[in-house]
Tab-separated table of C-alpha atoms (C1' of nucleotides) in Angstrom:
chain	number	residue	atom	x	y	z
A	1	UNK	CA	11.430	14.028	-13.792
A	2	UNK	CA	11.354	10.915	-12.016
A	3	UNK	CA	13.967	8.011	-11.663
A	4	UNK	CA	13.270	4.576	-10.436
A	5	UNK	CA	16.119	2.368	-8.521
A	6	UNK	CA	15.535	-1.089	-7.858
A	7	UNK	CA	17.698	-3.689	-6.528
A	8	UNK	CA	18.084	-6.981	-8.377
A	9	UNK	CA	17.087	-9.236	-6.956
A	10	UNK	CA	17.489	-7.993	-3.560
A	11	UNK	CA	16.911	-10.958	-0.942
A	12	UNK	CA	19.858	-12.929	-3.629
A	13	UNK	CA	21.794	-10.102	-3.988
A	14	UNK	CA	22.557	-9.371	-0.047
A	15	UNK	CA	23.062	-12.949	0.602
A	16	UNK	CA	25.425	-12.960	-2.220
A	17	UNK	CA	27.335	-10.155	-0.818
A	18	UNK	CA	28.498	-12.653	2.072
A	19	UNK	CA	28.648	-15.884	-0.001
A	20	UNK	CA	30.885	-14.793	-3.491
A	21	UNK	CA	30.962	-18.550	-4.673
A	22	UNK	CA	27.513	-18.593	-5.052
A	23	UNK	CA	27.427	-16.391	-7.881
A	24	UNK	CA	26.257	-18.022	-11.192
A	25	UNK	CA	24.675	-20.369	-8.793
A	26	UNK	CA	20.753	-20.638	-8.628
A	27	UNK	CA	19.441	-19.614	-5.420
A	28	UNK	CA	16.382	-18.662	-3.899
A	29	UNK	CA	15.007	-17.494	-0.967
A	30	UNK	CA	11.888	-18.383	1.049
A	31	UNK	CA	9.525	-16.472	3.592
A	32	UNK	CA	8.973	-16.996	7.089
A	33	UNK	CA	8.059	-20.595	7.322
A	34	UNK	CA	10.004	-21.568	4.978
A	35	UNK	CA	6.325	-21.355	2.993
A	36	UNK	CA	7.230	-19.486	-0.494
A	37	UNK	CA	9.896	-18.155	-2.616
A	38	UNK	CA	9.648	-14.906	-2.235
A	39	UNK	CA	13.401	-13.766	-4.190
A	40	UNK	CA	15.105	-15.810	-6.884
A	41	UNK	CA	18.562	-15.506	-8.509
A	42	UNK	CA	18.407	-15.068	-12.790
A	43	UNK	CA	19.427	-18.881	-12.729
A	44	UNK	CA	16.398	-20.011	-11.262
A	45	UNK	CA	14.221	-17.597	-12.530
A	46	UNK	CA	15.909	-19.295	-16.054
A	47	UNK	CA	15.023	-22.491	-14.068
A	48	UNK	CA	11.124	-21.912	-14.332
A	49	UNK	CA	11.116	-21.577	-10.992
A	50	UNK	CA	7.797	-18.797	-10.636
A	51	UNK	CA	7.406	-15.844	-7.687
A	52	UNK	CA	5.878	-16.804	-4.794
A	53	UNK	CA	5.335	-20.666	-5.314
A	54	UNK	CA	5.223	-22.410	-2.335
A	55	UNK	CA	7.965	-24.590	-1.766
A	56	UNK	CA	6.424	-27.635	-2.058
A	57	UNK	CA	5.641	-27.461	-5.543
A	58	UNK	CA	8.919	-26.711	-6.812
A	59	UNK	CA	10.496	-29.380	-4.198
A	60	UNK	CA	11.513	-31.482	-7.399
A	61	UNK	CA	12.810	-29.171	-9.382
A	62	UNK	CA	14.973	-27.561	-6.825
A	63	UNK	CA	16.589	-30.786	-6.216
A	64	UNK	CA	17.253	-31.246	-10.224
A	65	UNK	CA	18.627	-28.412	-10.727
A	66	UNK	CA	20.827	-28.140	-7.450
A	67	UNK	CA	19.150	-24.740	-6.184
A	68	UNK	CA	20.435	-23.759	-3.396
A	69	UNK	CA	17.683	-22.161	-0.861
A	70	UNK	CA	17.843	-19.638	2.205
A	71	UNK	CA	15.583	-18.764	4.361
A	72	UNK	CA	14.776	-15.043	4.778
A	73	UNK	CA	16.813	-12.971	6.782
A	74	UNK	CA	14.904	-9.860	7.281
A	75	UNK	CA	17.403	-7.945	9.892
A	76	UNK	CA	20.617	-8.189	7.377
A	77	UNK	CA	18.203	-7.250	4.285
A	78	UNK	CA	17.125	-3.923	6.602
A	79	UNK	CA	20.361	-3.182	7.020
A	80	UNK	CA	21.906	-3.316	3.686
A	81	UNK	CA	18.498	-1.436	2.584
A	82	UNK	CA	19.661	1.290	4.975
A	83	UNK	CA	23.009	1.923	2.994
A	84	UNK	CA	21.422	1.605	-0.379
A	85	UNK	CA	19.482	4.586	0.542
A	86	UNK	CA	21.970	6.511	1.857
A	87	UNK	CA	24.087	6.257	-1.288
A	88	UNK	CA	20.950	7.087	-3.494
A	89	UNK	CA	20.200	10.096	-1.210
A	90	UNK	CA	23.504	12.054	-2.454
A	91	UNK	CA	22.129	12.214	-5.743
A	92	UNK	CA	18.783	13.892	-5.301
A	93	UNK	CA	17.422	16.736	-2.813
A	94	UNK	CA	14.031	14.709	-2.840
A	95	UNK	CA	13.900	11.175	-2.670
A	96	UNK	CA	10.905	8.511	-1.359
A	97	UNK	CA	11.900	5.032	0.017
A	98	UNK	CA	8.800	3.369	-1.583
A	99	UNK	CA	10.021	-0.174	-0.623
A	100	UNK	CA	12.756	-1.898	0.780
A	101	UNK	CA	14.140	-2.691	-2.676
A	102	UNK	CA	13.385	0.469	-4.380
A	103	UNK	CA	13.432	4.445	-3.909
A	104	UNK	CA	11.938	6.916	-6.617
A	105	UNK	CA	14.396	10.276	-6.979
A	106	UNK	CA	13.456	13.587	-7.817
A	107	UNK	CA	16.070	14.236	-10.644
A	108	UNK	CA	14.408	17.397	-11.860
A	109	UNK	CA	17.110	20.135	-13.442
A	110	UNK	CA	19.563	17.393	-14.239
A	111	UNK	CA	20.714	17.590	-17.519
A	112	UNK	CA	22.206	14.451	-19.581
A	113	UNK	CA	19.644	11.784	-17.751
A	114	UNK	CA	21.139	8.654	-18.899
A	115	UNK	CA	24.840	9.619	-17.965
A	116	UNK	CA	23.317	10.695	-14.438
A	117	UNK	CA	21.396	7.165	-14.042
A	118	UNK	CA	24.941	5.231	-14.911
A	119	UNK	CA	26.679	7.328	-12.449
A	120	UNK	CA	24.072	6.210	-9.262
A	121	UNK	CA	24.224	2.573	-10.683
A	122	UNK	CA	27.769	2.519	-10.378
A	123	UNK	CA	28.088	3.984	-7.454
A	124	UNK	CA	25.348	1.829	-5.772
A	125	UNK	CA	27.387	-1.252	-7.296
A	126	UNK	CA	31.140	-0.005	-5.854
A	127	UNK	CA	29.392	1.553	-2.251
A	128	UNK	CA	27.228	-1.278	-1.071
A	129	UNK	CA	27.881	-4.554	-4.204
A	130	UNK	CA	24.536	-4.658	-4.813
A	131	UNK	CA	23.173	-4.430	-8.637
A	132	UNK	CA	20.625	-1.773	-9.574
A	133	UNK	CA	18.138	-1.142	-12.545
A	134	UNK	CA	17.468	2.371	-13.086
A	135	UNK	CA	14.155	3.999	-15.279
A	136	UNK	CA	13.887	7.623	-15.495
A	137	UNK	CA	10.826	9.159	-17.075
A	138	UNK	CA	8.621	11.756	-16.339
A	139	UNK	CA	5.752	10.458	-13.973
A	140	UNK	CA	6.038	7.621	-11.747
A	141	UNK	CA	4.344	5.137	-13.820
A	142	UNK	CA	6.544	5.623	-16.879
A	143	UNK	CA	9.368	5.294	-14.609
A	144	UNK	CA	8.341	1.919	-13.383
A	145	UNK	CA	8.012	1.265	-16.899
A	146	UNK	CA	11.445	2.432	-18.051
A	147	UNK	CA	12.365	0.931	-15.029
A	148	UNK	CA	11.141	-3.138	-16.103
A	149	UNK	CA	12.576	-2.121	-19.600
A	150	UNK	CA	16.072	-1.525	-17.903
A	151	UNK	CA	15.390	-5.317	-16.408
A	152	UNK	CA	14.235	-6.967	-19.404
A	153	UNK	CA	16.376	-5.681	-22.300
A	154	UNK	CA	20.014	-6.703	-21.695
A	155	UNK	CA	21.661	-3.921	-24.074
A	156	UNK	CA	20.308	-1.218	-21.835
A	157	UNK	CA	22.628	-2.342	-19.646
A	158	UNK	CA	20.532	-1.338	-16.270
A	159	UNK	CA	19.431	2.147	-17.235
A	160	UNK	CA	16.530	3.627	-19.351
A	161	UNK	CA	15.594	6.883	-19.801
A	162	UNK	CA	12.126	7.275	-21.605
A	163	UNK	CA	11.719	10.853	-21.576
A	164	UNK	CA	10.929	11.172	-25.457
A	165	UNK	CA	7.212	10.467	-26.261
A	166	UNK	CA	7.670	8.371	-29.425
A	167	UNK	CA	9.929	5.907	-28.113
A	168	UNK	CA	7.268	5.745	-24.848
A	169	UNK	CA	5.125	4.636	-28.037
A	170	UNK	CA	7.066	2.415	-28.752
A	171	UNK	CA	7.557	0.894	-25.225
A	172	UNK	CA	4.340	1.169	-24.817
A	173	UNK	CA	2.934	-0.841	-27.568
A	174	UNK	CA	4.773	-3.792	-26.607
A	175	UNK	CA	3.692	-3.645	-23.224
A	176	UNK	CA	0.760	-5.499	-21.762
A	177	UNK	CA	-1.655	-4.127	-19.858
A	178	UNK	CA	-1.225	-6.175	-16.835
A	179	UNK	CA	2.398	-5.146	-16.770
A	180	UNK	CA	2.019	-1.377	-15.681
A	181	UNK	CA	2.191	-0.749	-12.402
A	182	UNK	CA	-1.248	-0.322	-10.186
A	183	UNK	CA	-3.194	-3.070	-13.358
A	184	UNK	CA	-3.863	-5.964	-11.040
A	185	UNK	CA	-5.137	-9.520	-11.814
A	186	UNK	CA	-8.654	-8.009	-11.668
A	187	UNK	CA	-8.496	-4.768	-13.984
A	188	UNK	CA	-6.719	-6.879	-16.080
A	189	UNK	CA	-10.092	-8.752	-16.952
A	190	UNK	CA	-12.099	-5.830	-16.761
A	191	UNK	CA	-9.914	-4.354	-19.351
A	192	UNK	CA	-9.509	-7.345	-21.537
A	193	UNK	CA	-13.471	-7.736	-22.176
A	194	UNK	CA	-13.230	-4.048	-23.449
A	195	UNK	CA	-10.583	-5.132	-25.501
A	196	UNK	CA	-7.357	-2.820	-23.961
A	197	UNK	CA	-4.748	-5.463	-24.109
A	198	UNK	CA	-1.785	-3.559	-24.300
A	199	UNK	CA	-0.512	-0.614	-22.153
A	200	UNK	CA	-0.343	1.771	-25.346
A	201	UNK	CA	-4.519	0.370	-25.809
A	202	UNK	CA	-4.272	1.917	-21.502
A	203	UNK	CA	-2.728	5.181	-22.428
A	204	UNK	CA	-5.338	5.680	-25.449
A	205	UNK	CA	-8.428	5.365	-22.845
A	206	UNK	CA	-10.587	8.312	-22.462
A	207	UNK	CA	-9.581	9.771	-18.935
A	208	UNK	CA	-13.479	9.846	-17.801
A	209	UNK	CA	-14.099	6.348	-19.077
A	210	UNK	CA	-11.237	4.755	-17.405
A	211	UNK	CA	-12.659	6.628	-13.645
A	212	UNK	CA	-16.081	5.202	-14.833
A	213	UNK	CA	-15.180	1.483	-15.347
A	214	UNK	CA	-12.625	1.738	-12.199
A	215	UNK	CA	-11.696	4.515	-10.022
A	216	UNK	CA	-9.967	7.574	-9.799
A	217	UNK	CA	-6.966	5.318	-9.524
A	218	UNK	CA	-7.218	3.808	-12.866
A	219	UNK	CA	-7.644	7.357	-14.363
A	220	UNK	CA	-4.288	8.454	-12.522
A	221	UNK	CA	-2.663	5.468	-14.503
A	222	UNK	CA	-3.749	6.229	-17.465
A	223	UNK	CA	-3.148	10.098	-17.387
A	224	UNK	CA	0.363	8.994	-16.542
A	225	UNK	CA	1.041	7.199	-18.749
A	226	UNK	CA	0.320	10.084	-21.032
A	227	UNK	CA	2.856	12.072	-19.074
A	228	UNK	CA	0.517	13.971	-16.826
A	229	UNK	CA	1.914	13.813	-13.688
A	230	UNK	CA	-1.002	12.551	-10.897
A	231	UNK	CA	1.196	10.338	-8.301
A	232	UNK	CA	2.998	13.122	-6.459
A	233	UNK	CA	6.510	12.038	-4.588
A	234	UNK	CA	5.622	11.685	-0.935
A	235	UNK	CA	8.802	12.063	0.953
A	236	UNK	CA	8.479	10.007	4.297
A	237	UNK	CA	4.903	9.924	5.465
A	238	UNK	CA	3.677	8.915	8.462
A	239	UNK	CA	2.580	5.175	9.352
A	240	UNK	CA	-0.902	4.676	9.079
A	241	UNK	CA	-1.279	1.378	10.485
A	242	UNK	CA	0.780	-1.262	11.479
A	243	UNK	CA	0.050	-4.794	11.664
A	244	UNK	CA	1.353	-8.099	13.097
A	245	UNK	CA	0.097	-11.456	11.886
A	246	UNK	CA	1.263	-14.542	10.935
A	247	UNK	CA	0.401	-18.164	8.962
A	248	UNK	CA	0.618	-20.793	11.805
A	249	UNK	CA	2.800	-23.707	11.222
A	250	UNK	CA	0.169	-26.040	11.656
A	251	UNK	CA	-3.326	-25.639	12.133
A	252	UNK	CA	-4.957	-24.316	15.465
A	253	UNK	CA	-8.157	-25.804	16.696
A	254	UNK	CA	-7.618	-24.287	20.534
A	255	UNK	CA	-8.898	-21.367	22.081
A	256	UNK	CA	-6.192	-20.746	24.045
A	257	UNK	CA	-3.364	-21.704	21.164
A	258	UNK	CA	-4.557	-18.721	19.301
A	259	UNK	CA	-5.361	-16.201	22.224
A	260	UNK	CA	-2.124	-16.687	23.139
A	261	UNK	CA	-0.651	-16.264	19.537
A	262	UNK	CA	-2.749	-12.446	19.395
A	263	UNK	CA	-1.618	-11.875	22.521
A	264	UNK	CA	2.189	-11.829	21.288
A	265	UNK	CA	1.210	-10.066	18.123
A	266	UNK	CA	-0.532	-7.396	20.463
A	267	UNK	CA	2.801	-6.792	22.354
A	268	UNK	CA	4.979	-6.566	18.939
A	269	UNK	CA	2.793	-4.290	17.553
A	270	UNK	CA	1.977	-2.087	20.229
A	271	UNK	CA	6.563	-2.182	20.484
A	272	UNK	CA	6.678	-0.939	17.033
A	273	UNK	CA	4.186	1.753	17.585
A	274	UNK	CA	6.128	3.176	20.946
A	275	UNK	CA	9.109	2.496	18.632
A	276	UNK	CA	7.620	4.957	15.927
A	277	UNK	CA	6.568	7.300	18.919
A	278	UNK	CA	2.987	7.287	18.179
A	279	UNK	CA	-0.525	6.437	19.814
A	280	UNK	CA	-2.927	4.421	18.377
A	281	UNK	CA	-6.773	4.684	18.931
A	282	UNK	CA	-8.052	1.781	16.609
A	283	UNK	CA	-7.567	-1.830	16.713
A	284	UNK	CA	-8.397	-5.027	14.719
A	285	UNK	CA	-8.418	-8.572	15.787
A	286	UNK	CA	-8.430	-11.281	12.860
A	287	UNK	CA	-8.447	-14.636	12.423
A	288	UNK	CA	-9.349	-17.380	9.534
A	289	UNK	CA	-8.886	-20.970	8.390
A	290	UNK	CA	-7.073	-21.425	5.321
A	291	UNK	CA	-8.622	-20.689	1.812
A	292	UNK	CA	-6.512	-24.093	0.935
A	293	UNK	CA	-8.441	-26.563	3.643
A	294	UNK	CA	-11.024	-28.206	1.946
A	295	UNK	CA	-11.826	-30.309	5.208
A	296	UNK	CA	-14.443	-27.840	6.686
A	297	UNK	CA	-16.651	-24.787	5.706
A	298	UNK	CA	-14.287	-21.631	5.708
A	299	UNK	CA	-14.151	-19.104	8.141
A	300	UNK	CA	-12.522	-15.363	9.081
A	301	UNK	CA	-13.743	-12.775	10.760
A	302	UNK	CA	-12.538	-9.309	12.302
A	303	UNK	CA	-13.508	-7.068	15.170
A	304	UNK	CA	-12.345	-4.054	15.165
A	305	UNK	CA	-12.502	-1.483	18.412
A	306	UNK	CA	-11.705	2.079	19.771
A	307	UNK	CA	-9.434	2.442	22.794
A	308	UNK	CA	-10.719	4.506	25.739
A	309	UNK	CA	-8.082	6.956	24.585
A	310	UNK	CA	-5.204	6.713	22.634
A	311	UNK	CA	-2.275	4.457	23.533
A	312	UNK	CA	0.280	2.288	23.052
A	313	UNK	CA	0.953	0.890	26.117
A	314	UNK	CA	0.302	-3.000	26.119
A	315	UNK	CA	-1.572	-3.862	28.504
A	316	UNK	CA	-4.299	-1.085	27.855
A	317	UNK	CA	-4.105	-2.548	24.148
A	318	UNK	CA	-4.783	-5.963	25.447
A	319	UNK	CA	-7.380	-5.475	27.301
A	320	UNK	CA	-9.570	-4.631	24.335
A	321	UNK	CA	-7.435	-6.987	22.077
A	322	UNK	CA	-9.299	-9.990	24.198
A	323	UNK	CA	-12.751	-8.394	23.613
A	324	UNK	CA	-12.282	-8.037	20.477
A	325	UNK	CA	-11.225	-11.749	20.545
A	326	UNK	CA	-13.797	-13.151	21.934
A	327	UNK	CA	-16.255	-11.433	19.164
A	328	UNK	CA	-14.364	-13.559	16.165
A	329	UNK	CA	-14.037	-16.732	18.116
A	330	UNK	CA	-15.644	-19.556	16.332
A	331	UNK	CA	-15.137	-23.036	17.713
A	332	UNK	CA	-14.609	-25.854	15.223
A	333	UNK	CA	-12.694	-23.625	13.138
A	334	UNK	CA	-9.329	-25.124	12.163
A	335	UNK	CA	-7.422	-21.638	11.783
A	336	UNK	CA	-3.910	-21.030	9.761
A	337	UNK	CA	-3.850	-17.103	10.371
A	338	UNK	CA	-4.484	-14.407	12.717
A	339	UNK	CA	-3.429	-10.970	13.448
A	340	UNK	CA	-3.588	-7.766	15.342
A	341	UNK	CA	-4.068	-4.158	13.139
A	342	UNK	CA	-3.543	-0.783	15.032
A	343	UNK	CA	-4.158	1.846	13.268
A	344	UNK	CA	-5.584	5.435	13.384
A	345	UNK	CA	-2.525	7.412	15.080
A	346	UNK	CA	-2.035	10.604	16.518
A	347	UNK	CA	0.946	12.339	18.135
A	348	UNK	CA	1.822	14.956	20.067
A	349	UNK	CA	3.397	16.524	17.592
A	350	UNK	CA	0.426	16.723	15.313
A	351	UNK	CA	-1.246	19.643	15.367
A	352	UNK	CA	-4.689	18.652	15.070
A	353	UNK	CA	-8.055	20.787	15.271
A	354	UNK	CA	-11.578	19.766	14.917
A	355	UNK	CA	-13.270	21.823	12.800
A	356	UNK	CA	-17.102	22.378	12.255
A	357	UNK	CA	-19.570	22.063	10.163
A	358	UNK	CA	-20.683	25.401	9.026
A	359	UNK	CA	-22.211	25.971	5.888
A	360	UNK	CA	-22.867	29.507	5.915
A	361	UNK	CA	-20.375	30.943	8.370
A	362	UNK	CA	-16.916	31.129	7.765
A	363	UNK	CA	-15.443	29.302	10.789
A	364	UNK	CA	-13.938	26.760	9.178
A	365	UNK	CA	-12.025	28.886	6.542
A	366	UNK	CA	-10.525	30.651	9.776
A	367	UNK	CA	-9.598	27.638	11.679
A	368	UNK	CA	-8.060	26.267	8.433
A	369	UNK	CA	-5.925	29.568	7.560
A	370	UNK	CA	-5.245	29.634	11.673
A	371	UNK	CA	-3.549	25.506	11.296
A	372	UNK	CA	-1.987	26.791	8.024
A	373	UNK	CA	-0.234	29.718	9.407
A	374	UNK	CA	1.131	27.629	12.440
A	375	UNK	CA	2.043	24.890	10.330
A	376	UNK	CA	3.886	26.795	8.179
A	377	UNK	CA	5.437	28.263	11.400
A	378	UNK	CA	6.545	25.018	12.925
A	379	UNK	CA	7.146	23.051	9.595
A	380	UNK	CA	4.882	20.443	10.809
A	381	UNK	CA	1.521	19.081	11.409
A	382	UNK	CA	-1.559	18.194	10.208
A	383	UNK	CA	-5.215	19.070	9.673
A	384	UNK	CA	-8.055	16.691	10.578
A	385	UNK	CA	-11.570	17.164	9.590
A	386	UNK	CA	-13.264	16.426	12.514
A	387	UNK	CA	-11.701	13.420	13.314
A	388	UNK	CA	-11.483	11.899	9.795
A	389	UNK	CA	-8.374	11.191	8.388
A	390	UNK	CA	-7.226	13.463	5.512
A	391	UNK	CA	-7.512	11.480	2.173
A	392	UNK	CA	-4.806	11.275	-0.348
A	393	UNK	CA	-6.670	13.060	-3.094
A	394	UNK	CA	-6.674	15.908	-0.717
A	395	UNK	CA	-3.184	16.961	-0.828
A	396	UNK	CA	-3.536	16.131	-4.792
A	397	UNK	CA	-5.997	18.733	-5.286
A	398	UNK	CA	-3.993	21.317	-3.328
A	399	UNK	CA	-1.158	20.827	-5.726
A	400	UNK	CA	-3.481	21.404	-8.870
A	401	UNK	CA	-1.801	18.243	-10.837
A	402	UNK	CA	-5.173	17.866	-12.895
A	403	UNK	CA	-8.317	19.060	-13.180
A	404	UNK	CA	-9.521	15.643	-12.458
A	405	UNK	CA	-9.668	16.660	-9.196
A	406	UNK	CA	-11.183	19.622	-8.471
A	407	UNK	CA	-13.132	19.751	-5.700
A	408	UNK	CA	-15.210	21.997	-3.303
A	409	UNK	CA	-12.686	22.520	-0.928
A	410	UNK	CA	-10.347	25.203	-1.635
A	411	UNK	CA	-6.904	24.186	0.311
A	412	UNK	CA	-6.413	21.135	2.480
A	413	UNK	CA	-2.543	21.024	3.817
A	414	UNK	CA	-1.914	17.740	5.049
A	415	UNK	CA	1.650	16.536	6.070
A	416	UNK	CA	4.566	19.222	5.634
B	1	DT	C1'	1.871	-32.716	4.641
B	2	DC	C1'	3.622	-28.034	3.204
B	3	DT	C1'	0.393	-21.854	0.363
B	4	DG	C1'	4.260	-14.813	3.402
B	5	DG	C1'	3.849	-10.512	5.912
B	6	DG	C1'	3.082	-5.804	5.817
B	7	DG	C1'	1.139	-2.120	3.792
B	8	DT	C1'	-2.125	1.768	1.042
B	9	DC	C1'	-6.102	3.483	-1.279
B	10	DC	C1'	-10.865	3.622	-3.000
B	11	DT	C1'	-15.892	2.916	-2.984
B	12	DA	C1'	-20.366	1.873	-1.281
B	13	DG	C1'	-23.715	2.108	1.970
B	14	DG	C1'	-25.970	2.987	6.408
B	15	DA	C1'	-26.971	6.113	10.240
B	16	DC	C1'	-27.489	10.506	11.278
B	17	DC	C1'	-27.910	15.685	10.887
B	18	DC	C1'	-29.804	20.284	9.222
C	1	DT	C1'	-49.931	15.975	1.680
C	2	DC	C1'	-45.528	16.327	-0.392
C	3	DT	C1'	-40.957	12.624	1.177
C	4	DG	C1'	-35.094	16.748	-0.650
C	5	DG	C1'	-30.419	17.867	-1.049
C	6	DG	C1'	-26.274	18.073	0.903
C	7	DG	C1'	-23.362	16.953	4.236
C	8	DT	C1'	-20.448	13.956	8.052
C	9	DC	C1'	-18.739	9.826	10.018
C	10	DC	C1'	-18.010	5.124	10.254
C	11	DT	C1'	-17.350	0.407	8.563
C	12	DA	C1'	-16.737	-3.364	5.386
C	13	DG	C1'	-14.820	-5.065	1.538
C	14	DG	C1'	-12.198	-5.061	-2.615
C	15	DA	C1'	-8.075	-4.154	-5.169
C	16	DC	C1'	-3.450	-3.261	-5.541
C	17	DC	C1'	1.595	-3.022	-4.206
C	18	DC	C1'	6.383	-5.119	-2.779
DNA sequence: TCTGGGGTCCTAGGACCC
DNA sequence: TCTGGGGTCCTAGGACCC
C-alpha cells in the first residue's frame, strides 16, 4: 500500500511561509530568467493563468488582476523540502523522495488508511506550514490518482484513500486518459485514434496490446491501474547523470561567448559530482538555437565522449569538454541553449565485476553468486554486466512483480 | 523583445562476435 | 553453394516526469 504526499503548490506555499499577508493573494512564481511560471497560487490558477506560460504572454493579465510575481528561489525551496521529508519519514519505515514536492510512503500494515493520511497532513501543516494532498492506494499509479482526486475534489478535504476497486471504477471512469501519470502528450494521440479516452478505457486494455502499441512502460500503467503492482518503491538510488545547462538571456552568435558559458557549466557539474562523491566516465557537450527563432535554419547538436579514466576533477573534464566542443560548433548559428551531461558513474564503493560471456560454462553464474554473497555481506554494491549499466527491468524481474517480465536471466541484484 | 532546468527510461539499429 | 541464430555493446532519439 502506497501513499502519495504532495505539497500545494510548493514554490507559493514556501514563499508564503515568510510573507502571511499574501495569503488569498494571487501569486506566482517564475524560473530562472524570469522566463515561465513554473508555480501558481489557487487565485491565479482561478485567474486562467496556465503552467509554464512564459511570462510574456500573461504580462496583461498579471497586471489586471494585480498578481504578484517572484522569482524562483531554489536554495530556500531545498531547504524547506528537507524538513518536509523529515516529518514524512516518521510515519513510514520506507519512504522515496521522488521530487522535491512529493515523497511516496510505504504504509503497508497500517490499519484505518484515511485516519493515518489526516494524521501526516496535519502534522506536515503544524511542523513545517506547508499544505499537503495525500492519495493512498495500492500501486503507485492509483496513488497519483487518489492523489489528483485529493486536489481536485474539495470535500475530500486533502486525503483519498482508493483502496476499494469499485470506487477506483468509479474514479476511473471520470478520468481522462491523459491525466494518469506516465500518458504524455504523445500516447495521448496514439490512444485517442484507438479510441481509449478515458483512464477506466486504459485500465480495460489488453496487457500485451498496450506493450505492442507502446512499451513495456505503457503495459506497467495499465497493469497498475488494475492493481498489479509493477513500479517498485526505490528508496534513494544513485545519480545517474547530472547535467548543467541553461537558456541564454539573449542570443549567442560568438565562439568564445558560448565556450566560455560550457566551460562554467563543466566546473558546476563536475562540483556536484565530487559533491555526490562519485566519478564520472561519460560526457556530453550540447548546444542549439531556439525552436522559437524563425530568423535562420535550426540547429543542435551533441558530442558525447569517454574520459581517459574516470574523474571528476575539472580540469581533466575540460579538457575533453573543449573537444567535444569543437565537434558541435557551427558558425552562423544564433544559439539560446547549451549544456554539459556527465554521466556513467562509478565509485569506490561499488563493487563492480566484469563478467563474461559464456554460454556453456558456468562462470558467470559463479561470479554472480560470488558479488551476491559479498553484497549481501557489505549491504552494498552493484553488479555490472560487462560494463553495461544494469537496466531497471532487471531488478523488476528479480522481485517477480509480473510475469510480464520474465526473462532469461535468473537473478540480477542491482542496488541494495 | 521575452519560451526553465534537471532528470529517467525505453527502443531501434549498427558493428561486432561465436 | 547455402547466407543463421543468438548474443554484447554502444549510440541516438523519443517520450515522459516534476
Amino acid at each position: 500500500m502506497f501513499a502519495l504526499v504532495d505539497c500545494n503548490n510548493f514554490y507559493c506555499s514556501c514563499e508564503r511561509l515568510f510573507r502571511p499577508d499574501l495569503k488569498q493573494v494571487p501569486m506566482v512564481v517564475l524560473s530562472n530568467n524570469d522566463g515561465c511560471v513554473v508555480a501558481r497560487s489557487p487565485e491565479a490558477k482561478a485567474l486562467g493563468i496556465g503552467m509554464g506560460v512564459p511570462l510574456f504572454k500573461v504580462r496583461d493579465d498579471i497586471k489586471r488582476h494585480g498578481i504578484r510575481i517572484f522569482s524562483s528561489n531554489y536554495t530556500l525551496y531545498g531547504d524547506i523540502s528537507a524538513r518536509v521529508m523529515q516529518t514524512l519519514e516518521q510515519f513510514t519505515p520506507r519512504m522515496e523522495i521522488y521530487s522535491i514536492d512529493e515523497a511516496f510512503l510505504d504504509l503497508s500494515g497500517i490499519g484505518k488508511l484515511d485516519d493515518y493520511g489526516r494524521q501526516i497532513r496535519t502534522t506536515v501543516k503544524q511542523h513545517v506550514g506547508i499544505p499537503v494532498s495525500i492519495g493512498i492506494a495500492p500501486t503507485k499509479t492509483l496513488a497519483k490518482l487518489a492523489n489528483s482526486a485529493a486536489k481536485r475534489f474539495r470535500a475530500t478535504r486533502g486525503v483519498v484513500e482508493l483502496c476499494d476497486p469499485r470506487r477506483q471504477q468509479r474514479l476511473l471512469a471520470i478520468t481522462p486518459a491523459s491525466d494518469i501519470w506516465g500518458i504524455g502528450r504523445n500516447l495521448t494521440r496514439v490512444l485517442q485514434r484507438r479510441g481509449v479516452k478515458t483512464a477506466l478505457d486504459l485500465a480495460r486494455m489488453e496487457p500485451h496490446r498496450a506493450r505492442r502499441l507502446s512499451s513495456v512502460t505503457l503495459e506497467r500503467t495499465v497493469r497498475e491501474l488494475n492493481g498489479e503492482n509493477c513500479i517498485a518503491l526505490e528508496e534513494a538510488t544513485p545519480k545517474q547523470q547530472i547535467v548543467c545547462s541553461r537558456s541564454f538571456g539573449e542570443k549567442l552568435t560568438d565562439n568564445r561567448e558560448v565556450r566560455e558559458a560550457v566551460c562554467e557549466f563543466t566546473a558546476r557539474a563536475a562540483e556536484k559530482l565530487r559533491r555526490e562523491k562519485l566519478l564520472a566516465r561519460m560526457v556530453s557537450v550540447f548546444i542549439r538555437t531556439s525552436p522559437f527563432d524563425e530568423t535562420g535554419t535550426g540547429y543542435g547538436n551533441t558530442a558525447t565522449g569517454t574520459l581517459p579514466r574516470p574523474s571528476s576533477d575539472t580540469l581533466e573534464i575540460l579538457h575533453l569538454v573543449s573537444r567535444l566542443f569543437d565537434m558541435v560548433w557551427k558558425n552562423g548559428g544564433r544559439y539560446a541553449k547549451a549544456g554539459v551531461m556527465l554521466g556513467d558513474f562509478c565509485s569506490p564503493d561499488i563493487l563492480q565485476l566484469d563478467l563474461f560471456d559464456t554460454g556453456t560454462d558456468h562462470r558467470r553464474n559463479d561470479n554472480l553468486m560470488r558479488a551476491v554473497d559479498s553484497i549481501n555481506r557489505d549491504g552494498r554494491g552493484m553488479i555490472r554486466f560487462g560494463g553495461q549499466r544494469p537496466r531497471k527491468d532487471w531488478f523488476m524481474r528479480q522481485e517477480h512483480l509480473s510475469p510480464a517480465y520474465t526473462t532469461k536471466w535468473n537473478c540480477i541484484p542491482v542496488v541494495k
